[in-house]
CSV table of C-alpha atoms in Angstrom, one decimal:
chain,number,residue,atom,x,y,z
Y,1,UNK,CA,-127.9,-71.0,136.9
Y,2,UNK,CA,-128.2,-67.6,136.1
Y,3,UNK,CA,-126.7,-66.1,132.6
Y,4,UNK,CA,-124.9,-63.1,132.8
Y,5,UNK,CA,-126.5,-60.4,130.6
Y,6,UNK,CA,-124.3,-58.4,128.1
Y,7,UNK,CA,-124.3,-54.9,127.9
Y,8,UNK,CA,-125.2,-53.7,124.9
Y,9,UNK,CA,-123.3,-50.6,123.5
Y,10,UNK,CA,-124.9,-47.7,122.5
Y,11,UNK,CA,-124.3,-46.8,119.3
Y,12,UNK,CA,-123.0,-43.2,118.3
Y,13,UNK,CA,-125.2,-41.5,115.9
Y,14,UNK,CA,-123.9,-40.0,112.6
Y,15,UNK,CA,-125.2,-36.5,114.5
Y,16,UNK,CA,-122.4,-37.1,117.6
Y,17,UNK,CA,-119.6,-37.9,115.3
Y,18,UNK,CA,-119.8,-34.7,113.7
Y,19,UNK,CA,-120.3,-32.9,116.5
Y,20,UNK,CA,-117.1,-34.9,118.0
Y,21,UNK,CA,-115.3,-34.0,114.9
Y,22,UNK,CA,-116.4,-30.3,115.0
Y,23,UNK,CA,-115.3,-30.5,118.8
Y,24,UNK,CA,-111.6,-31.9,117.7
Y,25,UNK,CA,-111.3,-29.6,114.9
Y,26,UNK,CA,-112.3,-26.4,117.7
Y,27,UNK,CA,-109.5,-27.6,119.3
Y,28,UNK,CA,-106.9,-28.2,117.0
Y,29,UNK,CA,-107.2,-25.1,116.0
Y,30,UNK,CA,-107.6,-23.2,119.0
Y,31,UNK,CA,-104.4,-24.9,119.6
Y,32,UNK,CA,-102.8,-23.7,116.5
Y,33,UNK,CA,-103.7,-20.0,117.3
Y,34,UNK,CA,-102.0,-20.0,120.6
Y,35,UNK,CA,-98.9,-21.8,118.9
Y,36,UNK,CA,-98.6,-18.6,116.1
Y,37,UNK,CA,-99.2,-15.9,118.9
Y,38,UNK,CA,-96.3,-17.6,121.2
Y,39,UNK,CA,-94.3,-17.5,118.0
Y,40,UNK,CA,-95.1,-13.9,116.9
Y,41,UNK,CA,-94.0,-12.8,120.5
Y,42,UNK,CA,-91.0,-15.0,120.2
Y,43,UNK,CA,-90.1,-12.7,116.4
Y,44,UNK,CA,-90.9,-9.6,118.2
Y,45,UNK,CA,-89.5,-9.8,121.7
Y,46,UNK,CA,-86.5,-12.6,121.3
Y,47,UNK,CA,-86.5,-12.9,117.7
Y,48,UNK,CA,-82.7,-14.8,118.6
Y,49,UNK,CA,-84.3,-17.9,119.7
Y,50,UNK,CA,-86.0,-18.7,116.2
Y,51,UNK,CA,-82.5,-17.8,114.7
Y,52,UNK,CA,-79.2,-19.9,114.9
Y,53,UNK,CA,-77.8,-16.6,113.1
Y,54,UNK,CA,-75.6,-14.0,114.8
Y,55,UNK,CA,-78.0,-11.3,116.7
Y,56,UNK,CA,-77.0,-8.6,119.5
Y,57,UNK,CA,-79.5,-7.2,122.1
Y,58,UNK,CA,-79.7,-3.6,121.7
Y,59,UNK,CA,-80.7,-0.8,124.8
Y,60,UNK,CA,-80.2,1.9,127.1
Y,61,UNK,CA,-79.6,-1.0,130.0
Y,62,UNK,CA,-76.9,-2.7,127.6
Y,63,UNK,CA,-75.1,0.9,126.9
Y,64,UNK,CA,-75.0,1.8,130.8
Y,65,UNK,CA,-73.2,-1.6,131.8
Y,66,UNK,CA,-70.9,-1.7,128.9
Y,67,UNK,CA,-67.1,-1.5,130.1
Y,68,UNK,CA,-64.4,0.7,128.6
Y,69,UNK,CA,-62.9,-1.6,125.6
Y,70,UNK,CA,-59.7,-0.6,123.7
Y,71,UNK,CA,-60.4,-2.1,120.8
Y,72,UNK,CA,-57.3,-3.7,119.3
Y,73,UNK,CA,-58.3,-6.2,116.4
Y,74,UNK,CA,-56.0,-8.8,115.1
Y,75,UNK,CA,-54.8,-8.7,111.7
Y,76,UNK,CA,-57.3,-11.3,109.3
Y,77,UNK,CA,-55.1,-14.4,109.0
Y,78,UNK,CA,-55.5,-18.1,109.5
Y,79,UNK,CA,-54.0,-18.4,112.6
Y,80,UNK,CA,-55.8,-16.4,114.8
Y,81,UNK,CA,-58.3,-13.7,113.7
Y,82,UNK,CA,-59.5,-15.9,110.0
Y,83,UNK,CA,-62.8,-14.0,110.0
Y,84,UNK,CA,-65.2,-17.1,109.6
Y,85,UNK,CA,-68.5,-15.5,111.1
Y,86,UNK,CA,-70.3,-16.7,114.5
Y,87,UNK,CA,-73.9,-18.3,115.1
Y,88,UNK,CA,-76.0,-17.1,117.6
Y,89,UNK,CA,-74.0,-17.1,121.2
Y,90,UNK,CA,-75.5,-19.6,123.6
Y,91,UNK,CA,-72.2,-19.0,125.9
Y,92,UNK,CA,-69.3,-17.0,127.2
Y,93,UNK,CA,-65.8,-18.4,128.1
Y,94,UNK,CA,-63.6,-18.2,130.4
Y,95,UNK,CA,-59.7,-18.6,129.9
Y,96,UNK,CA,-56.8,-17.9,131.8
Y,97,UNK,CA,-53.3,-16.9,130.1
Y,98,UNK,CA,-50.8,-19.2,131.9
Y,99,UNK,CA,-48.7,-16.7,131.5
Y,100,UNK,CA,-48.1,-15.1,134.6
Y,101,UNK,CA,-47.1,-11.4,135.0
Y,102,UNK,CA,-47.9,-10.5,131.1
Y,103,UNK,CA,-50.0,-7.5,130.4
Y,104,UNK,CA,-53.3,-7.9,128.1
Y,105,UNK,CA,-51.4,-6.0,125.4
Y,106,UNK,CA,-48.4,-8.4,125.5
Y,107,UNK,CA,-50.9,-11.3,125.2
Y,108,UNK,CA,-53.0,-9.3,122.2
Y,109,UNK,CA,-49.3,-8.8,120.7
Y,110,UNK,CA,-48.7,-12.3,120.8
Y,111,UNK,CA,-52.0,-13.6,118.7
Y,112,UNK,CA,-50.9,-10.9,116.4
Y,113,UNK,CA,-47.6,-12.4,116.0
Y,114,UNK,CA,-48.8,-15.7,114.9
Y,115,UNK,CA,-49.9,-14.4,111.2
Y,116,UNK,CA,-45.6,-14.6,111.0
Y,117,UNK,CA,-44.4,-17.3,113.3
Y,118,UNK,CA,-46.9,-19.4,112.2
Y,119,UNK,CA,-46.5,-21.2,115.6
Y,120,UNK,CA,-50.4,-22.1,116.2
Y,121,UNK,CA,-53.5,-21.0,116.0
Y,122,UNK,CA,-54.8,-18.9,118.9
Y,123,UNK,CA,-56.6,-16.1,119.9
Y,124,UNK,CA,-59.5,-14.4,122.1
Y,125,UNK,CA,-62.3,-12.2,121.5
Y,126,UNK,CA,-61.2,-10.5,124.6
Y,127,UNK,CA,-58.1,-9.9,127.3
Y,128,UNK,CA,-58.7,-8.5,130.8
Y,129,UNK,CA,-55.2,-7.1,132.1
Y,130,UNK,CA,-54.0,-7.1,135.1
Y,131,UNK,CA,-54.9,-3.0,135.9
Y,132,UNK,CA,-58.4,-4.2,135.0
Y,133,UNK,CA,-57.7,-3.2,130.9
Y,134,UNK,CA,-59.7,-4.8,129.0
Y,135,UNK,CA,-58.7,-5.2,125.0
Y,136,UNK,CA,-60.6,-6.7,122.4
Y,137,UNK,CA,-58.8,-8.9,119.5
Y,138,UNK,CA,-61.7,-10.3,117.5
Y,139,UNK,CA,-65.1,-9.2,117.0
Y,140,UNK,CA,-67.9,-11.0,118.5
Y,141,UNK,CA,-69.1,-11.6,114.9
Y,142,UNK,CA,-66.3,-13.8,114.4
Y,143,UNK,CA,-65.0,-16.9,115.5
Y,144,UNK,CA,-61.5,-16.5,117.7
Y,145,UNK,CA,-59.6,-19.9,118.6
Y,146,UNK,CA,-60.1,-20.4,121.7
Y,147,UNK,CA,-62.2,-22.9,123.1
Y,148,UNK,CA,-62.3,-25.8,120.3
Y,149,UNK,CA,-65.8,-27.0,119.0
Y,150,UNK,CA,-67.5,-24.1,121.0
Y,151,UNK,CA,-65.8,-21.1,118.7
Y,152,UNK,CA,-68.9,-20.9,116.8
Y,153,UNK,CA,-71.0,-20.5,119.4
Y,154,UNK,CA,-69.1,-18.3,122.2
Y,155,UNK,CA,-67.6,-15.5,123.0
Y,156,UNK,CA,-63.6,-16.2,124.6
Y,157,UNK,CA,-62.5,-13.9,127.7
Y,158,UNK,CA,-58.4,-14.8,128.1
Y,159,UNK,CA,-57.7,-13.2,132.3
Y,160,UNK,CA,-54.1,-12.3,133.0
Y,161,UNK,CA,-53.4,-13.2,136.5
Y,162,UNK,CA,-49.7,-12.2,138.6
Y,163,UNK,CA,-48.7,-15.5,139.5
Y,164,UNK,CA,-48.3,-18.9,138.8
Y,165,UNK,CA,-51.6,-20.1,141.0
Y,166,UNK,CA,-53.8,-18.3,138.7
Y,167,UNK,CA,-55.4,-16.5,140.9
Y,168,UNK,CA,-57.1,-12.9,139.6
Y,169,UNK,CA,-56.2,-9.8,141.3
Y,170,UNK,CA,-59.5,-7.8,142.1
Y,171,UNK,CA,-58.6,-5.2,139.1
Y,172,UNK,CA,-58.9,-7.9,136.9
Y,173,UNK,CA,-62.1,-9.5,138.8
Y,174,UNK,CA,-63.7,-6.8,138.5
Y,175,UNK,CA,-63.5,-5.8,134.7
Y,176,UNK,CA,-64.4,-9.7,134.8
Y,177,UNK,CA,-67.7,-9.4,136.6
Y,178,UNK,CA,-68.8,-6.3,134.8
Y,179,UNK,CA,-67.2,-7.6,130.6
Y,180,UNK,CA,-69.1,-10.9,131.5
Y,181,UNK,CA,-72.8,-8.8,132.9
Y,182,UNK,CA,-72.3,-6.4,129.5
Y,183,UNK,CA,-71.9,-9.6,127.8
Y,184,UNK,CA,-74.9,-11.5,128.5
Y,185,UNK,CA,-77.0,-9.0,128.3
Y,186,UNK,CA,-76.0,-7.9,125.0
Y,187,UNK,CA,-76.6,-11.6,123.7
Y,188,UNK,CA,-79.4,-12.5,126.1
Y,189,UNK,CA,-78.0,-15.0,128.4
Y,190,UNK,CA,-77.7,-15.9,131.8
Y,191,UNK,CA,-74.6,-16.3,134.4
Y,192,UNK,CA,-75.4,-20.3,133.9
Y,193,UNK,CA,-74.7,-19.6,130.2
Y,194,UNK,CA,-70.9,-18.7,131.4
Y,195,UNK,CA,-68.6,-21.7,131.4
Y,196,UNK,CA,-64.6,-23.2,131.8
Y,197,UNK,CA,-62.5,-23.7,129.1
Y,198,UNK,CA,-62.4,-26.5,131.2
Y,199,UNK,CA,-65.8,-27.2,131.0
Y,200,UNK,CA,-65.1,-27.9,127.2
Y,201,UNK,CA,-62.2,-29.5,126.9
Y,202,UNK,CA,-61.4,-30.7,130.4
Y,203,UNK,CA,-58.4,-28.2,130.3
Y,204,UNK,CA,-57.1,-26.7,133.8
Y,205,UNK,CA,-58.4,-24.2,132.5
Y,206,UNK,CA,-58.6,-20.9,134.1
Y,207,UNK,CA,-56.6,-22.8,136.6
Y,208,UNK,CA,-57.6,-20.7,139.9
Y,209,UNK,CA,-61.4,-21.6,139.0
Y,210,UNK,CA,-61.0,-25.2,138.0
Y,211,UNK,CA,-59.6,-25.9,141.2
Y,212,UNK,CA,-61.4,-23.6,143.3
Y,213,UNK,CA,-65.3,-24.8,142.7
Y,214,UNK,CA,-66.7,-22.4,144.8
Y,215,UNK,CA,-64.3,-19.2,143.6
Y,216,UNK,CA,-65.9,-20.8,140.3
Y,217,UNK,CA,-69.6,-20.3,141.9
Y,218,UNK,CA,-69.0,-17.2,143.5
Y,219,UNK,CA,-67.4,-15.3,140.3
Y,220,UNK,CA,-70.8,-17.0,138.7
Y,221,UNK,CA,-72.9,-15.4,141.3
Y,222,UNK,CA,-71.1,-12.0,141.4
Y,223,UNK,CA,-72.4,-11.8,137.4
Y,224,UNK,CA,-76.0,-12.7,138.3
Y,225,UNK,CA,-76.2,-10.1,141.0
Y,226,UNK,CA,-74.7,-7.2,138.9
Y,227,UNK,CA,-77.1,-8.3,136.2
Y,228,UNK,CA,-80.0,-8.2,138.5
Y,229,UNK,CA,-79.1,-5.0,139.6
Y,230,UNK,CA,-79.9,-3.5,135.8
């Protein structure tokens, strides 16, 4: 009967383990010099993404896309411009004004009205009218009421619309398109970073694009390709 022979293990001399550790340690830190370079070009190129704070891209690009804004901040009050600052934007928002017919202005008059009536708390960074106007109520900076727990972290578009289905005219498309492109290039984001009110709260919410998906796609798309264009 035949015995089966064990292998017998080589032993590692005290020479190989240090040249194993030596090896290890090489790589470790070879490792850790490609970690601090990555995060160096992070600081310098998209400082943002190390930061939770408030930041804004800055750039001949950004300048030549940005809109015309009449700027037409809110009063400071609590109930709908109370100044608290913004984080760093990860999104935008969309909103619609279910209130068919009314101008931006009527709807900016109407967040400035609440500092009296006390009625609710409400408001938008920004209003597209229906001539395409665009008006501006709170500074990005700050946090407007608008979209619930993602105020700290968005920037709110409200979009008048004639009608009761919701539905954007192409003035007001437009000034949509171009407010959101300006928008996420001046905070580094992409046309997947736009969302729904809807998409926060489950909120019909702009109506027209919660129940038209692909209107919702296509208005998604029509950003990209004007930001690819720049």
């Amino acid at each position: 009967m035949k015995t089966k022979k064990k292998r017998s293990r080589r032993k590692i001399t005290n020479v190989q383990k240090k040249r194993k550790i030596q090896r290890s340690l090489r790589i470790g830190l070879l490792v850790l010099i490609v970690l601090l370079l990555v995060l160096v070009l992070i600081r310098i190129f998209k400082p943002a993404w190390l930061s939770r704070k408030y930041v804004e891209q800055e750039g001949e690009k950004i300048e030549a896309i940005e809109p015309e804004i009449d700027v037409e901040l809110l009063t400071v009050n609590p109930y709908s411009r109370s100044g608290q600052p913004t984080g760093r934007i990860t999104g935008i928002v969309m909103h619609y004004t279910a209130n068919p017919g009314a101008s931006a202005i009527d709807n900016r008059n109407y967040f400035e009205g609440l500092k009296d009536t006390h009625t609710t708390q409400a408001s938008s960074n920004f209003i597209i009218g229906l001539e395409g106007e665009i008006i501006q109520c709170v500074p990005t900076w700050e946090v407007a009421y608008a979209s619930n727990d993602r105020n700290i972290d968005t920037v709110s578009i409200e979009c008048c619309h004639p009608d009761e289905t919701g539905r954007f005219n192409d003035e007001t498309y437009r000034s949509m398109v171009q407010l959101c492109a300006w928008l996420c290039m001046k905070f580094d984001l992409k046309e997947e970073d736009i969302i729904r009110h809807h998409d926060v709260t489950g909120k019909i919410c702009p109506k027209y694009f919660v129940e038209d998906e692909e209107a919702w796609k296509k208005f998604k798309k029509d950003v990209g390709t004007t930001l690819a264009d720049f």
